[in-house]
Short mmCIF file of C-alpha atoms and ligand atoms in Angstrom, two decimals:
data_model
loop_
_atom_site.label_atom_id
_atom_site.label_comp_id
_atom_site.label_asym_id
_atom_site.label_seq_id
_atom_site.Cartn_x
_atom_site.Cartn_y
_atom_site.Cartn_z
CA MET A 5 2.45 -21.15 -56.80
CA ASN A 6 5.25 -19.32 -58.60
CA LYS A 7 4.94 -17.94 -62.10
CA PRO A 8 5.70 -20.25 -65.02
CA TYR A 9 9.26 -20.47 -66.28
CA GLN A 10 10.17 -19.24 -69.77
CA ARG A 11 13.47 -21.05 -70.25
CA VAL A 12 14.54 -24.16 -68.35
CA LEU A 13 17.38 -26.64 -68.35
CA LEU A 14 16.18 -30.19 -67.68
CA LYS A 15 18.70 -32.78 -66.55
CA LEU A 16 17.77 -36.38 -67.32
CA SER A 17 20.04 -38.95 -65.76
CA GLY A 18 20.95 -42.10 -67.60
CA GLU A 19 18.90 -44.33 -65.32
CA VAL A 20 15.80 -42.58 -66.66
CA PHE A 21 16.60 -43.72 -70.20
CA GLY A 22 17.20 -47.32 -69.33
CA GLY A 23 14.22 -47.63 -67.00
CA GLY A 24 16.80 -48.92 -64.48
CA LYS A 25 18.49 -51.29 -66.98
CA LEU A 26 21.38 -51.14 -69.47
CA GLY A 27 20.51 -49.43 -72.76
CA VAL A 28 17.41 -47.46 -73.70
CA ASP A 29 13.77 -48.32 -73.02
CA PRO A 30 11.69 -46.94 -75.91
CA VAL A 31 8.46 -46.97 -73.89
CA VAL A 32 9.99 -44.85 -71.14
CA ILE A 33 11.68 -42.40 -73.52
CA SER A 34 8.57 -42.03 -75.61
CA GLY A 35 6.57 -41.15 -72.47
CA ILE A 36 9.10 -38.52 -71.41
CA ALA A 37 9.27 -37.12 -74.95
CA LYS A 38 5.49 -36.68 -74.96
CA GLU A 39 5.60 -34.72 -71.71
CA ILE A 40 8.48 -32.53 -72.87
CA ALA A 41 6.74 -31.95 -76.21
CA ALA A 42 3.63 -30.68 -74.43
CA VAL A 43 5.73 -28.20 -72.47
CA VAL A 44 7.56 -26.96 -75.59
CA SER A 45 4.28 -26.67 -77.51
CA GLY A 46 3.00 -24.53 -74.63
CA GLY A 47 5.76 -22.02 -75.37
CA THR A 48 8.42 -22.90 -72.77
CA GLN A 49 11.99 -22.97 -74.03
CA VAL A 50 13.56 -26.29 -73.01
CA ALA A 51 17.16 -27.45 -73.15
CA VAL A 52 18.13 -30.91 -71.92
CA VAL A 53 21.37 -32.33 -70.55
CA VAL A 54 21.46 -36.11 -70.71
CA GLY A 55 23.41 -38.42 -68.42
CA GLY A 56 24.86 -41.76 -69.39
CA GLY A 57 24.77 -43.96 -66.31
CA ASN A 58 22.60 -46.51 -68.18
CA TYR A 59 25.73 -47.34 -70.21
CA PHE A 60 28.95 -46.51 -68.37
CA ARG A 61 30.10 -44.51 -65.39
CA GLY A 62 33.78 -43.68 -65.54
CA ALA A 63 34.33 -44.08 -61.81
CA GLU A 64 32.86 -47.60 -61.84
CA LEU A 65 34.90 -48.72 -64.85
CA SER A 66 38.08 -47.34 -63.34
CA ASN A 67 37.39 -49.31 -60.14
CA ASN A 68 37.46 -52.36 -62.40
CA GLY A 69 40.90 -51.55 -63.74
CA MET A 70 40.43 -49.05 -66.59
CA ALA A 71 42.27 -45.73 -66.69
CA ARG A 72 39.86 -43.09 -65.38
CA ASP A 73 40.14 -40.71 -68.31
CA ARG A 74 39.48 -43.43 -70.94
CA ALA A 75 36.57 -44.71 -68.90
CA ASP A 76 35.15 -41.19 -68.63
CA TYR A 77 35.29 -40.78 -72.42
CA MET A 78 33.28 -43.99 -72.72
CA GLY A 79 30.82 -42.49 -70.26
CA MET A 80 30.51 -39.34 -72.35
CA LEU A 81 29.94 -41.32 -75.55
CA GLY A 82 27.08 -43.12 -73.79
CA THR A 83 25.34 -39.81 -73.18
CA VAL A 84 25.36 -39.12 -76.92
CA MET A 85 23.42 -42.33 -77.56
CA ASN A 86 20.79 -41.16 -75.08
CA ALA A 87 20.71 -37.77 -76.78
CA ILE A 88 20.06 -39.33 -80.19
CA ALA A 89 17.34 -41.57 -78.80
CA LEU A 90 15.58 -38.64 -77.13
CA GLN A 91 15.88 -36.55 -80.29
CA ASP A 92 14.20 -39.29 -82.29
CA PHE A 93 11.25 -39.55 -79.91
CA LEU A 94 10.85 -35.78 -79.65
CA GLU A 95 10.79 -35.42 -83.42
CA LYS A 96 8.11 -38.13 -83.57
CA GLU A 97 6.10 -35.74 -81.37
CA GLY A 98 6.68 -32.94 -83.88
CA ILE A 99 9.30 -31.03 -81.85
CA HIS A 100 12.25 -29.72 -83.86
CA THR A 101 15.27 -30.90 -81.92
CA ARG A 102 19.00 -30.28 -82.21
CA VAL A 103 21.69 -32.29 -80.48
CA GLN A 104 24.86 -30.40 -79.55
CA SER A 105 27.83 -32.49 -78.52
CA ALA A 106 30.84 -31.41 -76.49
CA ILE A 107 32.89 -34.00 -78.44
CA ASN A 108 32.80 -33.36 -82.18
CA MET A 109 30.87 -35.95 -84.18
CA ALA A 110 29.44 -34.08 -87.12
CA GLN A 111 27.32 -36.92 -88.50
CA VAL A 112 25.09 -37.08 -85.46
CA ALA A 113 25.36 -33.75 -83.66
CA GLU A 114 26.24 -30.09 -83.97
CA PRO A 115 29.23 -28.94 -81.95
CA TYR A 116 28.42 -27.21 -78.68
CA ILE A 117 27.93 -23.56 -79.62
CA PRO A 118 26.07 -21.78 -76.81
CA ARG A 119 24.86 -18.82 -78.85
CA ARG A 120 23.53 -21.11 -81.53
CA ALA A 121 21.79 -23.12 -78.85
CA GLU A 122 20.07 -19.96 -77.62
CA ARG A 123 18.99 -19.15 -81.15
CA HIS A 124 17.45 -22.63 -81.50
CA LEU A 125 15.54 -22.08 -78.27
CA GLU A 126 14.26 -18.69 -79.42
CA LYS A 127 12.95 -20.36 -82.57
CA GLY A 128 11.03 -22.91 -80.49
CA ARG A 129 13.47 -25.77 -81.06
CA LEU A 130 14.57 -28.01 -78.28
CA VAL A 131 18.31 -28.47 -77.70
CA ILE A 132 19.88 -31.57 -76.19
CA PHE A 133 23.42 -31.28 -74.88
CA GLY A 134 25.37 -34.54 -75.16
CA ALA A 135 28.90 -35.74 -74.33
CA GLY A 136 28.94 -33.95 -71.00
CA SER A 137 31.60 -31.27 -70.84
CA GLY A 138 33.91 -33.18 -73.19
CA MET A 139 36.30 -33.46 -70.23
CA PRO A 140 37.01 -36.41 -67.96
CA TYR A 141 36.54 -36.08 -64.18
CA PHE A 142 33.29 -34.14 -64.53
CA SER A 143 29.70 -35.30 -64.20
CA THR A 144 26.65 -34.45 -66.25
CA ASP A 145 25.11 -32.82 -63.13
CA THR A 146 27.91 -30.25 -63.20
CA VAL A 147 27.48 -29.81 -66.95
CA ALA A 148 23.76 -29.25 -66.42
CA ALA A 149 24.51 -26.38 -64.02
CA GLN A 150 27.12 -24.93 -66.38
CA ARG A 151 24.88 -25.13 -69.48
CA ALA A 152 21.94 -23.67 -67.54
CA LEU A 153 24.10 -20.69 -66.62
CA GLU A 154 25.59 -20.23 -70.05
CA ILE A 155 22.28 -20.27 -71.95
CA GLY A 156 20.53 -18.16 -69.31
CA ALA A 157 18.02 -20.75 -68.07
CA GLU A 158 15.96 -19.51 -65.11
CA VAL A 159 16.14 -22.79 -63.27
CA LEU A 160 17.82 -26.18 -63.33
CA LEU A 161 15.29 -29.02 -63.19
CA MET A 162 16.72 -32.30 -61.91
CA GLY A 163 14.35 -35.08 -62.91
CA LYS A 164 14.76 -38.15 -60.71
CA GLN A 165 13.60 -41.69 -61.26
CA GLY A 166 11.00 -42.59 -58.66
CA VAL A 167 12.16 -40.12 -55.98
CA ASP A 168 10.12 -36.97 -55.38
CA GLY A 169 12.87 -34.69 -54.10
CA VAL A 170 15.82 -34.54 -51.73
CA TYR A 171 15.62 -36.57 -48.50
CA ASP A 172 17.67 -36.51 -45.32
CA SER A 173 18.54 -40.17 -45.95
CA ASP A 174 17.83 -42.67 -48.73
CA PRO A 175 14.03 -43.16 -48.91
CA ARG A 176 14.53 -46.41 -50.81
CA THR A 177 16.20 -48.01 -47.81
CA ASN A 178 14.99 -45.89 -44.85
CA PRO A 179 11.19 -45.64 -44.38
CA GLU A 180 11.77 -42.83 -41.83
CA ALA A 181 13.54 -40.64 -44.42
CA ARG A 182 12.12 -37.09 -44.61
CA ARG A 183 11.86 -34.95 -47.72
CA TYR A 184 13.06 -31.37 -47.71
CA GLU A 185 10.72 -28.86 -49.36
CA ARG A 186 13.39 -26.16 -49.45
CA LEU A 187 17.12 -26.15 -48.94
CA THR A 188 19.92 -23.67 -49.45
CA HIS A 189 22.87 -24.74 -51.56
CA ASP A 190 25.02 -24.50 -48.42
CA GLU A 191 22.67 -26.80 -46.47
CA PHE A 192 22.76 -29.25 -49.36
CA LEU A 193 26.56 -29.27 -49.28
CA SER A 194 27.03 -29.34 -45.52
CA ARG A 195 24.59 -32.25 -45.12
CA ASP A 196 26.54 -34.15 -47.79
CA LEU A 197 23.36 -35.10 -49.67
CA LYS A 198 24.13 -37.52 -52.47
CA VAL A 199 21.41 -36.87 -55.06
CA ALA A 200 23.63 -34.53 -57.08
CA ASP A 201 27.36 -34.01 -57.04
CA ALA A 202 28.86 -31.29 -54.91
CA THR A 203 30.63 -29.55 -57.80
CA ALA A 204 27.27 -28.93 -59.48
CA ILE A 205 25.72 -27.53 -56.31
CA ALA A 206 28.70 -25.28 -55.59
CA LEU A 207 28.64 -23.91 -59.15
CA ALA A 208 24.92 -23.21 -58.82
CA ARG A 209 25.40 -21.54 -55.44
CA ASP A 210 28.22 -19.29 -56.64
CA ASN A 211 26.09 -18.11 -59.56
CA ALA A 212 22.69 -17.94 -57.83
CA LEU A 213 21.14 -20.70 -59.94
CA ASN A 214 18.04 -22.29 -58.38
CA ILE A 215 17.56 -26.03 -58.67
CA ILE A 216 14.40 -28.13 -58.37
CA PHE A 217 14.63 -31.87 -57.72
CA PHE A 218 11.42 -33.65 -58.66
CA ASN A 219 9.99 -37.07 -59.52
CA LEU A 220 10.11 -37.69 -63.23
CA SER A 221 8.31 -41.01 -62.91
CA GLU A 222 5.03 -39.30 -62.02
CA ARG A 223 3.23 -38.41 -65.22
CA GLY A 224 2.71 -34.71 -65.86
CA ASN A 225 5.40 -33.57 -63.41
CA ILE A 226 7.54 -31.88 -66.06
CA GLY A 227 4.56 -29.69 -66.96
CA ARG A 228 3.80 -29.03 -63.26
CA VAL A 229 7.31 -27.97 -62.37
CA VAL A 230 7.58 -25.70 -65.43
CA GLN A 231 4.27 -24.05 -64.46
CA GLY A 232 5.79 -23.19 -61.07
CA GLU A 233 3.83 -25.71 -58.98
CA PRO A 234 5.72 -26.31 -55.74
CA ILE A 235 6.63 -29.97 -56.17
CA GLY A 236 9.84 -31.70 -55.13
CA THR A 237 12.67 -29.87 -53.37
CA PHE A 238 13.58 -26.27 -54.18
CA VAL A 239 17.24 -25.36 -53.70
CA SER A 240 18.16 -21.68 -53.62
CA ARG A 241 20.55 -19.30 -51.86
N1 LIG B 1224 31.45 -37.80 -67.92
C1 LIG B 1224 32.66 -37.12 -67.99
N2 LIG B 1224 32.67 -35.77 -68.14
C2 LIG B 1224 31.54 -35.04 -68.19
C3 LIG B 1224 30.30 -35.72 -68.06
C4 LIG B 1224 30.29 -37.09 -67.94
O1 LIG B 1224 33.71 -37.73 -67.96
O2 LIG B 1224 31.61 -33.80 -68.35
C5 LIG B 1224 31.45 -39.28 -67.88
C6 LIG B 1224 31.67 -39.86 -66.49
O3 LIG B 1224 32.42 -41.05 -66.64
C7 LIG B 1224 30.26 -40.22 -66.05
C8 LIG B 1224 29.62 -40.66 -67.35
O4 LIG B 1224 30.18 -39.76 -68.33
O5 LIG B 1224 30.26 -41.25 -65.08
C9 LIG B 1224 28.11 -40.58 -67.40
O6 LIG B 1224 27.67 -39.36 -66.86
P1 LIG B 1224 26.91 -39.29 -65.45
O7 LIG B 1224 27.49 -40.30 -64.51
O8 LIG B 1224 26.94 -37.87 -65.00
O9 LIG B 1224 25.46 -39.72 -65.88
P2 LIG B 1224 24.15 -39.93 -64.99
O10 LIG B 1224 24.58 -40.31 -63.59
O11 LIG B 1224 23.44 -38.63 -64.99
O12 LIG B 1224 23.39 -40.98 -65.70
#
């Protein structure tokens, strides 16, 4: 068992918000908000990057005829809706929460200002980063690695829906699939594992950022991983 983390960046993909469907599932988000709130109340500084795959993925829309950059902006706007939903449920749990957006929309979010985000964290507030990087052709996985580095998070926590780590093949279709307990970033890249995009892993590798993939669907796992319990798959240099 490792020591507990002080400051973490949690990536929540869009499929988590929708419970596998389009839009947001209040029951699911409320459950996640409760778990995150317990961790923040325990003194851990938590920042969150939200995905948007429960609304739009730019690559999918562009396969259906849209220009990729326009489609990607739609994808980024979807992440802001998830950010607002999560903020609402966290505040219901009594956690002061700020949303920072990489695309300016002053009525619903602060602009992305990394030093201000760090100040929020120091004051015990939770910060949600929405709108990805503000740039097409990126993914929220890559943004999660970048934000983790910029705010000085000790680890990037990749919460997955119903999958308890990184496998050598898809455990949903292959019953023989085996889970890795540890991997290097280079092994992750050379084995072409699909659970996170390669740009994110390469950025983490080049800057010595550790990543933990874990099952978000199992209750209490956010608390466990923050406490340093060895669950999921640990990726390091
Ligand atoms: N996106 C983008 N730039 C970014 C982050 C996201 O263009 O910096 C767009 C992209 O179209 C992506 C969509 O937003 O498909 C939703 O993000 P992502 O697919 O990473 O969400 P997740 O898979 O985590 O739900």
